[in-house]
Amino acid sequence: MPASPINMLQTIFPVCRSILPEDLWSEVSGAGVDTSSPESFPERLIHFADKTDLPGYLPDLARLEWNIFALSPNQTELPTEVNRLSVNPALTLLHLSWQHLTSFVSTASKNQPIAEPGEELILVWQSPHTRKVAWKVAGDADLLALKIIIEDIDPRSAATTADAPVSIIHASIQKAAQEGILVRPASRIRRDPDFAPQAVPETRDYLSTSAFTLQWHLTQACDLHCKHCYDRSNRTSLPLDQAIGILDDLSDFCDKKNFDGQVTFTGGNPLLYPRFTELYQAAADRGFMIAILGNPTSQETIEELIAIQKPEFYQVSLEGLAAHNNDIRGTGHFDRVIEFLSLLKKMKIYSMVMLTLTAENQDQVLPLAEFLKDKTDLFTFNRLSMVGEGANLSGALVEKFSSFLRDYRTQAETNPAMSTKDSLFNIINHQEKSSLVGGCAGFGCGAAFNFLPLLSDGEMHACRKFPSPIGTINEMNIGELYETEAARRYRKGTSACTSCEIRPVCGGCLAVAHSHGLDIFSERDPYCFMDMN
């Protein structure tokens, strides 16, 4: 049976109904109300406000409730695809004469809402991500993002006009797109159709990426000399003006491919790049997320970086408990890292600790993870790639690796800092029918897919952990390098994994396979224990 006109109004305007006394509600919603046009209900409240003791804010509250209802999924539909970054078509900007009305319709509001006279702009929209209706008071950043998109203003021109860093402009647009106030085209970086023809359905979300990372090895200079270093060659560093040009190139690449960009500065020790702060500022000015893979540094340096833009994370390395770590990385290194982790926590910077897994430290991983439980935000490991000076060490024991992963995974259930980053964890997840995770790079092997490593002299590789050159930034831009035949081949990975059900979140490790003398384009990761029959 269809709802009565009055019940329909109660459905659309539940908060207004809860505020009005029974007799007033009956009068306002009774005879003479055009229930076929409920959007006229706020106007009726305006007329009643002149004759009764209705709260003055009630008509505006009704307008807000009507727009929330009108944008619900059963009332409106969003386009499945858009061709360019644009304003969400299911977005309404309400100009109200009362403030704080969003607290009346928020289920999260714990205090009694209080409305005050005063102009307020409210955004109401249907999220393209969740299909739910959202609303908020429009802030300056929201209005700026809308203005730039509606008037088709170049972000760099807007920054110049406003005498503001372009990072603020980019951040406003990025946040609006993340919230769904703006809608953006699908990422143009997707796996080839024949990449994983037999993959299980739950891996579909991992076949395209919405973000891209340039892992930039700025300098070979380093204050450590680790026994497993991949490259101690005397590569030169690019001058600042060329480095800034690379950031502009990266920005253009991200815009053309419709995804967000991140710059991860590393080395060597990236902080030893002669003009690091200036380059860090330039990356921030272009709206990139920024991360650092480096060595411990001073509080003064961290404060200087935060003043520009807080890093997304700062990653340091430990190779086991104190004695073993110091043997690999140098006397006193373990204590310096622990002290630095305390500083990062104090400065509210997300900290990560990376371990390179070898035969020598395999039995120290779990004790170290327990020790770091309350000292870092994330602990993880990469398997040793036996290249460079790492060729003098031994990789983790293949025959014990699957049991090691299971023990690690069990301990991770009570240690939130432990990340199951290695792609081969997904073999266990698949066997136990539990949720799959993104694997090594968030998309299985991300080599030349959602990241590219740039070496200090401009040479670009598919992965930093083994020689995998795809060209040089001195001869091609990032977009051209991404589409080289070499990049495509690394991106496709090994044909041995083509029929694997979890390939989009795995694909093994090309670097490890290479360091074991295997053909990385036709043979499986030597540690893989997936039953392919």
Coordinates of N, CA and C in Angstrom, one line a residue, residues 194-199 423-424 427 445 491-510 513 519-526 528-530 532:
D194 N 44.8 -9.2 -21.0 CA 45.3 -10.6 -20.9 C 46.2 -10.8 -19.7
F195 N 46.3 -9.8 -18.8 CA 47.2 -9.9 -17.7 C 46.9 -11.0 -16.7
A196 N 45.6 -11.1 -16.4 CA 45.2 -12.2 -15.4 C 43.8 -12.7 -15.8
P197 N 43.7 -13.4 -16.9 CA 42.4 -13.9 -17.4 C 41.6 -14.8 -16.5
Q198 N 42.3 -15.5 -15.6 CA 41.7 -16.5 -14.7 C 41.6 -16.0 -13.2
A199 N 41.9 -14.7 -13.0 CA 41.9 -14.2 -11.6 C 40.5 -14.2 -11.0
S423 N 53.8 -10.1 -1.3 CA 52.7 -10.6 -2.1 C 52.4 -12.1 -1.9
L424 N 53.3 -12.9 -1.4 CA 53.1 -14.3 -1.2 C 52.2 -14.6 0.0
I427 N 48.9 -16.0 -1.0 CA 48.7 -17.4 -1.2 C 48.0 -18.0 0.0
C445 N 53.0 -7.1 -7.8 CA 54.2 -6.5 -8.3 C 53.9 -5.2 -9.0
R491 N 56.2 -4.7 -16.7 CA 54.8 -4.5 -16.2 C 54.0 -5.8 -16.3
K492 N 54.2 -6.5 -17.4 CA 53.5 -7.7 -17.7 C 54.0 -8.9 -16.8
G493 N 55.3 -8.8 -16.4 CA 55.8 -9.8 -15.5 C 56.0 -11.1 -16.1
T494 N 56.0 -12.2 -15.3 CA 56.3 -13.5 -15.8 C 55.1 -14.2 -16.4
S495 N 55.3 -14.9 -17.5 CA 54.2 -15.7 -18.1 C 53.8 -16.9 -17.2
A496 N 54.7 -17.3 -16.3 CA 54.4 -18.4 -15.4 C 53.2 -18.1 -14.5
C497 N 52.9 -16.9 -14.3 CA 51.8 -16.5 -13.4 C 50.5 -16.2 -14.1
T498 N 50.5 -16.2 -15.4 CA 49.3 -15.8 -16.2 C 48.0 -16.5 -15.7
S499 N 48.1 -17.7 -15.5 CA 46.8 -18.5 -15.1 C 46.5 -18.5 -13.6
C500 N 47.3 -17.8 -12.8 CA 47.1 -17.8 -11.4 C 45.9 -17.0 -11.0
E501 N 45.1 -17.5 -10.1 CA 43.9 -16.9 -9.7 C 44.1 -15.6 -8.9
I502 N 45.3 -15.4 -8.3 CA 45.5 -14.2 -7.5 C 46.5 -13.3 -8.1
R503 N 46.8 -13.4 -9.4 CA 47.9 -12.7 -10.0 C 47.8 -11.2 -9.7
P504 N 46.7 -10.5 -9.9 CA 46.7 -9.0 -9.7 C 47.2 -8.6 -8.3
V505 N 47.2 -9.5 -7.3 CA 47.7 -9.1 -6.0 C 48.9 -9.8 -5.6
C506 N 49.5 -10.5 -6.6 CA 50.8 -11.2 -6.4 C 51.7 -11.0 -7.5
G507 N 51.9 -12.1 -8.3 CA 52.9 -12.0 -9.4 C 54.3 -12.3 -9.0
G508 N 54.5 -12.6 -7.6 CA 55.8 -12.9 -7.1 C 56.7 -11.6 -7.1
C509 N 58.0 -11.8 -7.0 CA 59.0 -10.7 -7.0 C 60.0 -10.9 -8.1
L510 N 60.0 -10.0 -9.0 CA 60.9 -10.1 -10.2 C 62.3 -10.0 -9.7
A513 N 63.5 -13.2 -8.2 CA 63.7 -14.2 -9.2 C 65.0 -14.0 -10.0
D519 N 64.8 -16.7 -15.3 CA 64.3 -15.9 -16.3 C 63.0 -15.2 -15.8
I520 N 63.1 -14.0 -15.5 CA 62.0 -13.3 -14.8 C 60.7 -13.2 -15.7
F521 N 60.9 -13.4 -17.0 CA 59.7 -13.3 -17.8 C 59.0 -14.6 -18.1
S522 N 59.6 -15.7 -17.7 CA 59.0 -17.0 -17.9 C 59.0 -17.9 -16.7
E523 N 59.8 -17.6 -15.7 CA 59.8 -18.5 -14.5 C 59.2 -17.8 -13.3
R524 N 58.8 -18.7 -12.3 CA 58.1 -18.2 -11.1 C 59.1 -17.8 -10.1
D525 N 58.6 -16.9 -9.2 CA 59.4 -16.5 -8.0 C 59.8 -17.8 -7.3
P526 N 61.0 -18.0 -6.9 CA 61.5 -19.3 -6.3 C 60.8 -19.6 -5.0
C528 N 57.6 -19.1 -4.4 CA 56.2 -19.3 -4.6 C 55.8 -20.7 -4.2
F529 N 54.7 -20.8 -3.4 CA 54.2 -22.1 -3.0 C 52.7 -22.3 -3.4
M530 N 52.3 -21.6 -4.4 CA 51.0 -21.7 -4.9 C 50.8 -23.0 -5.8
M532 N 49.4 -24.6 -8.7 CA 48.9 -24.1 -10.0 C 48.1 -25.2 -10.7

